[in-house]
PDB file of C-alpha atoms in Angstrom:
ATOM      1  CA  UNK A 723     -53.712  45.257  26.558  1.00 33.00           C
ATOM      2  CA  UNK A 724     -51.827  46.913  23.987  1.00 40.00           C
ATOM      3  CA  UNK A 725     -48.493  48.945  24.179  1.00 44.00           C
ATOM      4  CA  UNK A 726     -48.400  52.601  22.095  1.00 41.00           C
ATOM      5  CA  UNK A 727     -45.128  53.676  20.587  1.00 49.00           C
ATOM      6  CA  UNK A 728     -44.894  56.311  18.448  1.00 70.00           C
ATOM      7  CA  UNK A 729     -45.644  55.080  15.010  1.00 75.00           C
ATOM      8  CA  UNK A 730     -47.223  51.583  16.172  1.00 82.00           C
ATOM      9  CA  UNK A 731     -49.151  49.368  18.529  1.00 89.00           C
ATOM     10  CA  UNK A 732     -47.625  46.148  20.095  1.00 92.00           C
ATOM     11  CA  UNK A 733     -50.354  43.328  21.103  1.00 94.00           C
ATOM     12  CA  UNK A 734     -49.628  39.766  22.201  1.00 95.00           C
ATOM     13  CA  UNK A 735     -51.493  37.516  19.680  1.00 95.00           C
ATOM     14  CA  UNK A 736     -49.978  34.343  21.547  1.00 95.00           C
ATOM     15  CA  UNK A 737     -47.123  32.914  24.223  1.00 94.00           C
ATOM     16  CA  UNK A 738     -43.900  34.161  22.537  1.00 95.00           C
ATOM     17  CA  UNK A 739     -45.650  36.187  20.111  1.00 97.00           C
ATOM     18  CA  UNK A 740     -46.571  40.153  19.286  1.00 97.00           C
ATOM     19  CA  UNK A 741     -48.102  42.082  16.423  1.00 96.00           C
ATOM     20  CA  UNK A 742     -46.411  45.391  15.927  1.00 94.00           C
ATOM     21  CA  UNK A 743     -49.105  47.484  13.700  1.00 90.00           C
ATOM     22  CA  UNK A 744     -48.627  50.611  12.181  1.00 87.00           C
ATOM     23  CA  UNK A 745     -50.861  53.324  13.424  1.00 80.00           C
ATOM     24  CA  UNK A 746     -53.176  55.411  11.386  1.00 77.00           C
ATOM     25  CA  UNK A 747     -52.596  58.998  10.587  1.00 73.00           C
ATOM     26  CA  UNK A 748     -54.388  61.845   8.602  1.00 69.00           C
ATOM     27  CA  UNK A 749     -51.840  64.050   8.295  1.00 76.00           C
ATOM     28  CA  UNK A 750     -49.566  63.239   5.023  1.00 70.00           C
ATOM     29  CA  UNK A 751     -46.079  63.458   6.259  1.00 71.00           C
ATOM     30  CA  UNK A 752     -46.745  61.134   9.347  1.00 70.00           C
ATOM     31  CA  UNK A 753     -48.594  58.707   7.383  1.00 73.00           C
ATOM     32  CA  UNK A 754     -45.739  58.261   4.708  1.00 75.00           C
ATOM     33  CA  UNK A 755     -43.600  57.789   7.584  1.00 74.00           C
ATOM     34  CA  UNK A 756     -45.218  55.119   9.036  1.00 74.00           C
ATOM     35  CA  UNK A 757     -45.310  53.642   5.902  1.00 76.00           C
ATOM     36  CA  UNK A 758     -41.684  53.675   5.311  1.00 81.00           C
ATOM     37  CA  UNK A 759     -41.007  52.230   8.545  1.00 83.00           C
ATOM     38  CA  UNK A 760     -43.403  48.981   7.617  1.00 85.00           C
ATOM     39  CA  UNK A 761     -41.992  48.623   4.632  1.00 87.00           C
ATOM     40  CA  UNK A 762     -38.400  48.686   5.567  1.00 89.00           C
ATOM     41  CA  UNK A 763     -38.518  46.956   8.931  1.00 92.00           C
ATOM     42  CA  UNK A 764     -39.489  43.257   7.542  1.00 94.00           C
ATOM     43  CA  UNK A 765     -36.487  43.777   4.664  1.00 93.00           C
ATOM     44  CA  UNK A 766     -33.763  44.527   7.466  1.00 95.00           C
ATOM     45  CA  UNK A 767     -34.909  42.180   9.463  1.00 96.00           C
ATOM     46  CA  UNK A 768     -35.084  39.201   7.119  1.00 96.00           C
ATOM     47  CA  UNK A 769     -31.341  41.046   5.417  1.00 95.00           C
ATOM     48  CA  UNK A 770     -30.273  40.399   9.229  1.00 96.00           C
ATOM     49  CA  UNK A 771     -31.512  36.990   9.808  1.00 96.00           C
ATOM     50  CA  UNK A 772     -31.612  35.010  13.489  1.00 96.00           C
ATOM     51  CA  UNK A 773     -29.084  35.971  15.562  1.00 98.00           C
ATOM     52  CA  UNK A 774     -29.021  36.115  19.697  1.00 97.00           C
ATOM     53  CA  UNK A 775     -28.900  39.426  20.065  1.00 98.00           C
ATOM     54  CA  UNK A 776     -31.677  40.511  17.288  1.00 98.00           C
ATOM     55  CA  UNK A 777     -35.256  40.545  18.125  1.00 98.00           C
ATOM     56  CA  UNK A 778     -36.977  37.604  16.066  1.00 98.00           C
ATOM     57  CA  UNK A 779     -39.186  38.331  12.857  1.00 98.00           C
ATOM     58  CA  UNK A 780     -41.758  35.746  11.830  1.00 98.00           C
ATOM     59  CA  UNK A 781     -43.114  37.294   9.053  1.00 96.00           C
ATOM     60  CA  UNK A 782     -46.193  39.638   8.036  1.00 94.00           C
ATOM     61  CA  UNK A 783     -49.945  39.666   9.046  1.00 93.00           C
ATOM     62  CA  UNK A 784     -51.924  42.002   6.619  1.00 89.00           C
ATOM     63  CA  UNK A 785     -49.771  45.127   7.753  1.00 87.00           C
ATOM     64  CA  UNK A 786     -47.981  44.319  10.633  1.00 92.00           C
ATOM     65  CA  UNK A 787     -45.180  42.425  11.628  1.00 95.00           C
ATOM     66  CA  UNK A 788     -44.736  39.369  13.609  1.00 98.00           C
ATOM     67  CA  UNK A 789     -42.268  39.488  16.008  1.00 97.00           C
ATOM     68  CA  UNK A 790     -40.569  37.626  19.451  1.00 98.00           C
ATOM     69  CA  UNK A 791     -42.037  38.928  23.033  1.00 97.00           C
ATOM     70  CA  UNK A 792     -39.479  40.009  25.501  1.00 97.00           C
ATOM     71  CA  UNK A 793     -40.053  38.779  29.133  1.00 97.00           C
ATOM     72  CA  UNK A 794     -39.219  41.971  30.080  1.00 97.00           C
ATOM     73  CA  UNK A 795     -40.121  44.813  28.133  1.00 96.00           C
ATOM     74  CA  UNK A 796     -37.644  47.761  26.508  1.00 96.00           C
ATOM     75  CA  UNK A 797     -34.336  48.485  28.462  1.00 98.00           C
ATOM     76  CA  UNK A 798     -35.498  51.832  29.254  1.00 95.00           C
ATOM     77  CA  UNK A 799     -38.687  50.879  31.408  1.00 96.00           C
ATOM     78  CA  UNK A 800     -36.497  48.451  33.002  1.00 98.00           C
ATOM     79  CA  UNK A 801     -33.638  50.255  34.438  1.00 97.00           C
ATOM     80  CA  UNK A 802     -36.357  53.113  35.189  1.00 95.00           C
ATOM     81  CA  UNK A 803     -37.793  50.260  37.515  1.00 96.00           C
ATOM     82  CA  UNK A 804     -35.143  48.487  38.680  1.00 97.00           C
ATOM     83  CA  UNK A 805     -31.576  50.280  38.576  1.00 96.00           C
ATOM     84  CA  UNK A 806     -30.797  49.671  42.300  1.00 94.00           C
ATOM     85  CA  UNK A 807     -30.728  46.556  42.195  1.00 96.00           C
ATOM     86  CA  UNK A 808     -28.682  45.965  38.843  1.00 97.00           C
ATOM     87  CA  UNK A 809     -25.256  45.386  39.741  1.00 96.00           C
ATOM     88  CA  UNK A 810     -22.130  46.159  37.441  1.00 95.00           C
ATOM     89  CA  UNK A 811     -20.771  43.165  36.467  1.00 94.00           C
ATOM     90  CA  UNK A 812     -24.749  42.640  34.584  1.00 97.00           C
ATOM     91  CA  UNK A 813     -24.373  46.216  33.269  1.00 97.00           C
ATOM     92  CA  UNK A 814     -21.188  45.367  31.382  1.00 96.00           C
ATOM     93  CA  UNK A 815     -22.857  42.438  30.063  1.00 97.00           C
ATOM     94  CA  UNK A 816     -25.344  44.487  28.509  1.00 98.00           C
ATOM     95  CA  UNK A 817     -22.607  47.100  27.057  1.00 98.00           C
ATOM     96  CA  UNK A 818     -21.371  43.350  25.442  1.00 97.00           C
ATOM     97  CA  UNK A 819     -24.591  42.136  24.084  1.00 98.00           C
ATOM     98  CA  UNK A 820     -25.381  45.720  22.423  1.00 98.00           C
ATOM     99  CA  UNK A 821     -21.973  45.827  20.622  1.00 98.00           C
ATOM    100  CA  UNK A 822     -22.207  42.567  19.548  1.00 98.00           C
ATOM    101  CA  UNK A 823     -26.029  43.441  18.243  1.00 98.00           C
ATOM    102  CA  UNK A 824     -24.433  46.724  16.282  1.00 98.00           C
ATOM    103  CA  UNK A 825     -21.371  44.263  14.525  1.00 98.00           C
ATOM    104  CA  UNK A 826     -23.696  41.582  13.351  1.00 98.00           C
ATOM    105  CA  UNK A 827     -25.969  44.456  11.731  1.00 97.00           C
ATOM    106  CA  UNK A 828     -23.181  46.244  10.550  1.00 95.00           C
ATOM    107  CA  UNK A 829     -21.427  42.934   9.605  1.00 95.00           C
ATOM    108  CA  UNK A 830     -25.025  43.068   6.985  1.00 94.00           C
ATOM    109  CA  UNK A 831     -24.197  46.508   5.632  1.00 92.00           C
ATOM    110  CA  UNK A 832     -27.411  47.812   8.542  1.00 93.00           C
ATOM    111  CA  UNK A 833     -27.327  50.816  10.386  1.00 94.00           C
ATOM    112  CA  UNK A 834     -30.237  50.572  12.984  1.00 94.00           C
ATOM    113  CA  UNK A 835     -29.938  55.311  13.420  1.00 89.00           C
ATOM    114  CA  UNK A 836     -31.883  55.075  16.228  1.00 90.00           C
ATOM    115  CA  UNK A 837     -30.114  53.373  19.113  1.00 95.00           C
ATOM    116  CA  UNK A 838     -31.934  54.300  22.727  1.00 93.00           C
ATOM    117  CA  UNK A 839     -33.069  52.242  25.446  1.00 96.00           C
ATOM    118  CA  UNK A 840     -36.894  51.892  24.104  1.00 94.00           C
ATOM    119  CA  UNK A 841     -35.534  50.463  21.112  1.00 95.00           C
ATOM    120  CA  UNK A 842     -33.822  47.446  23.476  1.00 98.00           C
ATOM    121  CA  UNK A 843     -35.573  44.414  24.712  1.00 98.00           C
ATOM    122  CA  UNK A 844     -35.063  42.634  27.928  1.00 98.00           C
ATOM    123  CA  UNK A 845     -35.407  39.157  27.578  1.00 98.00           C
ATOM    124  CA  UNK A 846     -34.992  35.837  29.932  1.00 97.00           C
ATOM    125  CA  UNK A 847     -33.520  33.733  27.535  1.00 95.00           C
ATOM    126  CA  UNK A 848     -32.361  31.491  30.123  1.00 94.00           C
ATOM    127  CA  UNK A 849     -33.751  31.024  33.801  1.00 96.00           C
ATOM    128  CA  UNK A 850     -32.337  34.015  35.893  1.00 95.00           C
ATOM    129  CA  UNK A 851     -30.863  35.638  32.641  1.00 97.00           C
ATOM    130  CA  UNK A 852     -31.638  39.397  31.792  1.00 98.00           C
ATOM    131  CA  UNK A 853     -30.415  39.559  28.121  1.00 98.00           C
ATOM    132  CA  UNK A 854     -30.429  42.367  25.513  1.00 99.00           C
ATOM    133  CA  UNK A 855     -32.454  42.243  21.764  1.00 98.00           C
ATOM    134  CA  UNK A 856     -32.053  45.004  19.348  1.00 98.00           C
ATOM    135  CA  UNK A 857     -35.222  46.234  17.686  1.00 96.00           C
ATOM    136  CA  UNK A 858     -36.926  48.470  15.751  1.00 93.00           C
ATOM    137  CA  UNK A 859     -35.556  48.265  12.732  1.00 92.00           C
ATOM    138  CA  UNK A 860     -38.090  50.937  11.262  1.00 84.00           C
ATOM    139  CA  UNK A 861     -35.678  53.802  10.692  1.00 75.00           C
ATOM    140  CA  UNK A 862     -33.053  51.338   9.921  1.00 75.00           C
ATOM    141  CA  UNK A 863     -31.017  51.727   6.624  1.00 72.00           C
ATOM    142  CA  UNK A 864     -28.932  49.276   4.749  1.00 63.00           C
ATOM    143  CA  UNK A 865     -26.241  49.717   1.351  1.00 57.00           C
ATOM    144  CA  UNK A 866     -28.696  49.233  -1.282  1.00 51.00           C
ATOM    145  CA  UNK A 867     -30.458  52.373  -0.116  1.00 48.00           C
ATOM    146  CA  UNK A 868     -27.914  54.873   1.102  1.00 47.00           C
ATOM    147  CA  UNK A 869     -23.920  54.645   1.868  1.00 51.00           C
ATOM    148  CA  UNK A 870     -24.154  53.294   5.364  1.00 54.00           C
ATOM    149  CA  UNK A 871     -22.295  55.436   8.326  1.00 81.00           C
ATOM    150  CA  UNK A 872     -21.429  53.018  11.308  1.00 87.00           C
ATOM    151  CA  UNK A 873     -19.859  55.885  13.266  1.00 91.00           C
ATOM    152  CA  UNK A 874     -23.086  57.138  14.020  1.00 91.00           C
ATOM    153  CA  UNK A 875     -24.340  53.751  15.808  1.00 96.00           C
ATOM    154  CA  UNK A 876     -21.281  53.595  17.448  1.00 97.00           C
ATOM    155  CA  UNK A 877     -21.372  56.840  18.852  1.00 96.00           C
ATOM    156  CA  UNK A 878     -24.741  56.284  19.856  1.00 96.00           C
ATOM    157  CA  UNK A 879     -23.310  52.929  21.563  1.00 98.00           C
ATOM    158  CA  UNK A 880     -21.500  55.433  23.962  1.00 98.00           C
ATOM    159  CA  UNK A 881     -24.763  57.153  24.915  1.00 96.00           C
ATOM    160  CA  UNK A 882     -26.184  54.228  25.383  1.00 97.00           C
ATOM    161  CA  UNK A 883     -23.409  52.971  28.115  1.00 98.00           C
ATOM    162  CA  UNK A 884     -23.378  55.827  29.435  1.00 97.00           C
ATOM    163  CA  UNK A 885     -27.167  55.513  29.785  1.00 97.00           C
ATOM    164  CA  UNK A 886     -26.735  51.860  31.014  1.00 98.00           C
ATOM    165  CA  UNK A 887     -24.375  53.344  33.698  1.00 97.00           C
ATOM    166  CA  UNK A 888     -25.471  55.749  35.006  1.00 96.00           C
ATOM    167  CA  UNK A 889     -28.955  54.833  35.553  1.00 95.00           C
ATOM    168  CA  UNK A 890     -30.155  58.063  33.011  1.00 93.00           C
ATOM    169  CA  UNK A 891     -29.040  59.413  29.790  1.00 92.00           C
ATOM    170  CA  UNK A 892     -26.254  62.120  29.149  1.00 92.00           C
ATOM    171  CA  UNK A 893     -26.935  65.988  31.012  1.00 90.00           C
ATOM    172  CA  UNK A 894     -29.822  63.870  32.792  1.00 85.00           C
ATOM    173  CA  UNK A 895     -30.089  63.764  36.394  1.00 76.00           C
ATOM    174  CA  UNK A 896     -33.952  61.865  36.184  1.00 76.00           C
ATOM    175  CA  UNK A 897     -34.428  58.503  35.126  1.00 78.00           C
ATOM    176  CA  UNK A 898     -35.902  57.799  31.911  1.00 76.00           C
ATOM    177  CA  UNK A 899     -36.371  60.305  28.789  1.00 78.00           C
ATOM    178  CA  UNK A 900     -37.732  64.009  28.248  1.00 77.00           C
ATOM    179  CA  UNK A 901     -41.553  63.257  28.484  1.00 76.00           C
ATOM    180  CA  UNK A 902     -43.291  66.001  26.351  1.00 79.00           C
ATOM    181  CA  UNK A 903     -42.258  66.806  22.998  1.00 79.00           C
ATOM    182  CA  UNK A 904     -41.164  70.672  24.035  1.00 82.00           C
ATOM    183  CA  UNK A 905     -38.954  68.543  26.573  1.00 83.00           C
ATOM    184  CA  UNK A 906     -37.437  66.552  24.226  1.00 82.00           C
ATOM    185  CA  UNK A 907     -36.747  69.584  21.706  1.00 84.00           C
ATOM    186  CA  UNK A 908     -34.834  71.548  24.139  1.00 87.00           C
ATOM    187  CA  UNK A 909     -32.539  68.314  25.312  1.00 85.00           C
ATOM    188  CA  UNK A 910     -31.768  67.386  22.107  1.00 85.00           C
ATOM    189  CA  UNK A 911     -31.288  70.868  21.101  1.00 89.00           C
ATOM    190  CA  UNK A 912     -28.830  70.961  24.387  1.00 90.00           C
ATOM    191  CA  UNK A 913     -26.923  67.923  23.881  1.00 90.00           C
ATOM    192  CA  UNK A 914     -26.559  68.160  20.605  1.00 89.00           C
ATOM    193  CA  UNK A 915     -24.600  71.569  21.142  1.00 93.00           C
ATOM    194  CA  UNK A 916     -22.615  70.158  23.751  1.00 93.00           C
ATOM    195  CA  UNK A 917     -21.583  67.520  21.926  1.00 91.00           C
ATOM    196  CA  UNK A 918     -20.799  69.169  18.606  1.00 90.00           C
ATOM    197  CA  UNK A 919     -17.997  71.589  20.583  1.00 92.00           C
ATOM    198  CA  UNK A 920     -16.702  68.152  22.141  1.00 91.00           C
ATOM    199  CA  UNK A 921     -18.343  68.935  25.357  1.00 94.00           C
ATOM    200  CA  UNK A 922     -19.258  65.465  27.452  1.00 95.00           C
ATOM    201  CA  UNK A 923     -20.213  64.219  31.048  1.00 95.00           C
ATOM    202  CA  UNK A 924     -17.331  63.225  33.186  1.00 96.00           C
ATOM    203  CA  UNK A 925     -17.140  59.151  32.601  1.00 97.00           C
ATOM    204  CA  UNK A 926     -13.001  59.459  33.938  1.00 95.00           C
ATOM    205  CA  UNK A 927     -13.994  57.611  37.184  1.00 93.00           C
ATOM    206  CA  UNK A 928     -16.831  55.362  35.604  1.00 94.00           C
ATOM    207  CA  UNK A 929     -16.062  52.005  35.107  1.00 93.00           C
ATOM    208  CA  UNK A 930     -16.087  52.098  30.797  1.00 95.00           C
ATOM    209  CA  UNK A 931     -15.905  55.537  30.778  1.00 97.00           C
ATOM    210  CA  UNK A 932     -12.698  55.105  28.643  1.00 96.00           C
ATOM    211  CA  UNK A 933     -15.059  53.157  26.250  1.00 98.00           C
ATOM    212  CA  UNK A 934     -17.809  55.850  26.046  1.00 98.00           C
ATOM    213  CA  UNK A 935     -15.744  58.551  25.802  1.00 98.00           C
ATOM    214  CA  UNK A 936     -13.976  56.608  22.781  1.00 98.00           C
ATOM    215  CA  UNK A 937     -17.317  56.207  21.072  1.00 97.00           C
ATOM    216  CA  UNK A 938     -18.035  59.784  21.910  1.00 97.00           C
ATOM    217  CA  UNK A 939     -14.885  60.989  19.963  1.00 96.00           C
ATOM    218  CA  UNK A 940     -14.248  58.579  16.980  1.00 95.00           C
ATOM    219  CA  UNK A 941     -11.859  56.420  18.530  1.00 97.00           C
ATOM    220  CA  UNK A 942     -13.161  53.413  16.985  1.00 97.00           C
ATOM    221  CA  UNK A 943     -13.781  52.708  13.526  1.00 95.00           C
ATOM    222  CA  UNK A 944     -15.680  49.528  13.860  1.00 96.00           C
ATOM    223  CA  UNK A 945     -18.078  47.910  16.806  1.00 97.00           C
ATOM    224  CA  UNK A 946     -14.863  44.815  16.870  1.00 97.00           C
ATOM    225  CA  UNK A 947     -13.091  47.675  18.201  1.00 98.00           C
ATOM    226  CA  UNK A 948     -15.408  48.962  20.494  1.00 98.00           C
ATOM    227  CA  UNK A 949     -16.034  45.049  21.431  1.00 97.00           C
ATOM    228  CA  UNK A 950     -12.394  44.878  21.901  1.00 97.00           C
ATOM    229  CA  UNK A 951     -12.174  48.222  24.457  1.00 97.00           C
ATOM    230  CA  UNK A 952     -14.979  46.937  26.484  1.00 96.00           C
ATOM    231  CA  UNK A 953     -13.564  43.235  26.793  1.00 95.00           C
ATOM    232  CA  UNK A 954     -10.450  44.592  27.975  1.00 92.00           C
ATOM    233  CA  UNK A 955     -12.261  47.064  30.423  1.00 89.00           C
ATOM    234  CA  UNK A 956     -14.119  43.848  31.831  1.00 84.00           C
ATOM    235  CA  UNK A 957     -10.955  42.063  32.372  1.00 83.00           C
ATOM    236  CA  UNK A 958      -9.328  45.376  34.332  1.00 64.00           C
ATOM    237  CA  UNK A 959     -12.739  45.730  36.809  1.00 62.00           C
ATOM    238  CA  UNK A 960     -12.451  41.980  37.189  1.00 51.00           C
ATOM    239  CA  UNK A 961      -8.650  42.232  38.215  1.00 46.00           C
ATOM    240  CA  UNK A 962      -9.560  45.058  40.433  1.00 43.00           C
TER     241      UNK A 962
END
């Protein structure tokens, strides 16, 4: 059985194990795409190195790239399945492991660009544990090719909060993402115009709110920071 994303396939070749290969496309502009992608995903990931929070890379097989299998599949399919019975104290974990993914990236000179919860694995790396891994590093950049912007991962790190949160992203009531491509058009097209006249979802009475709404509006200039807000917010929910 193999798993489509947009650019690749994802097969288990063996326990532990997937091939993520590029898919093939006539048309010139996705092709070079896809190209790019495989040919800057191994170089971030071997830049980044093992860490517990980054998906592991094993190296190359003719195009594709050898990579760790998640117990549980991407974040998003995950919380689409199972958000009523995730409790908070294992959603602030998550907010944790994520931040801690963007600083040892950033901590590399990386900016992953495309933070969302398909790009997020959910693995048991422990018995009973439900643990985050960063991925995709496809659209990825790093400072030998371009001056590297961490303000726009960790704005995207309040999205994705808010996303683990709530149970669905920002100006959604439905779980999971805009489905067709006219659907995702018009949302981005939406929140993108909220957000640019510093219009956002009421977090006030969320527990972290204070942290996404930081991300949202350039509070922090660093994921420490960030790290730092949501620590403290753990310690206040635990008091309370």
């Amino acid at each position: 059985m193999e798993d489509f994303g947009s650019t690749s396939t994802i097969e288990r070749i063996k326990p532990g194990v997937v091939l993520k290969q590029p898919l093939d496309f006539k048309t010139k502009g996705l092709a070079d795409k896809v190209n790019r992608c495989f040919s800057v995903e191994p170089l971030i990931l071997r830049k980044l190195g093992h860490h517990p929070r980054i998906v592991k890379y094993f190296g190359q097989q003719d195009r594709g790239l050898l990579l760790s299998q998640a117990s549980h599949g991407n974040l998003q399919t995950y919380i689409d399945e199972n958000d009523s019975f995730i409790d908070l104290h294992q959603r602030m974990i998550w907010c944790r492991q994520l931040t801690e993914a963007i600083m040892h990236i950033h901590s590399h000179g990386v900016i992953h660009f495309d933070l969302r919860p398909r790009n997020i694995l959910v693995h048991e790396t422990k018995p009973g544990s439900r643990d985050l891994l960063l991925c995709d590093f496809g659209g990825a950049t790093c400072d030998e090719m371009v001056q590297s912007i961490p303000a726009l991962d960790i704005f995207g790190l309040g999205s994705l909060f808010y996303t683990i949160l709530m149970g669905h992203w920002p100006y959604r009531s439905s779980p999971g993402p805009p489905e067709t491509i006219d659907e995702k058009i018009t949302y981005e097209m939406e929140v993108s115009k909220c957000f640019s006249q510093g219009e956002f979802p009421d977090v006030t009475k969320l527990v972290g709110g204070s942290v996404i709404m930081g991300c949202w509006t350039k509070q922090y200039a660093t994921a420490e920071e960030v790290l730092y807000a949501l620590d403290r917010e753990m310690q206040i929910t635990v008091l309370v």
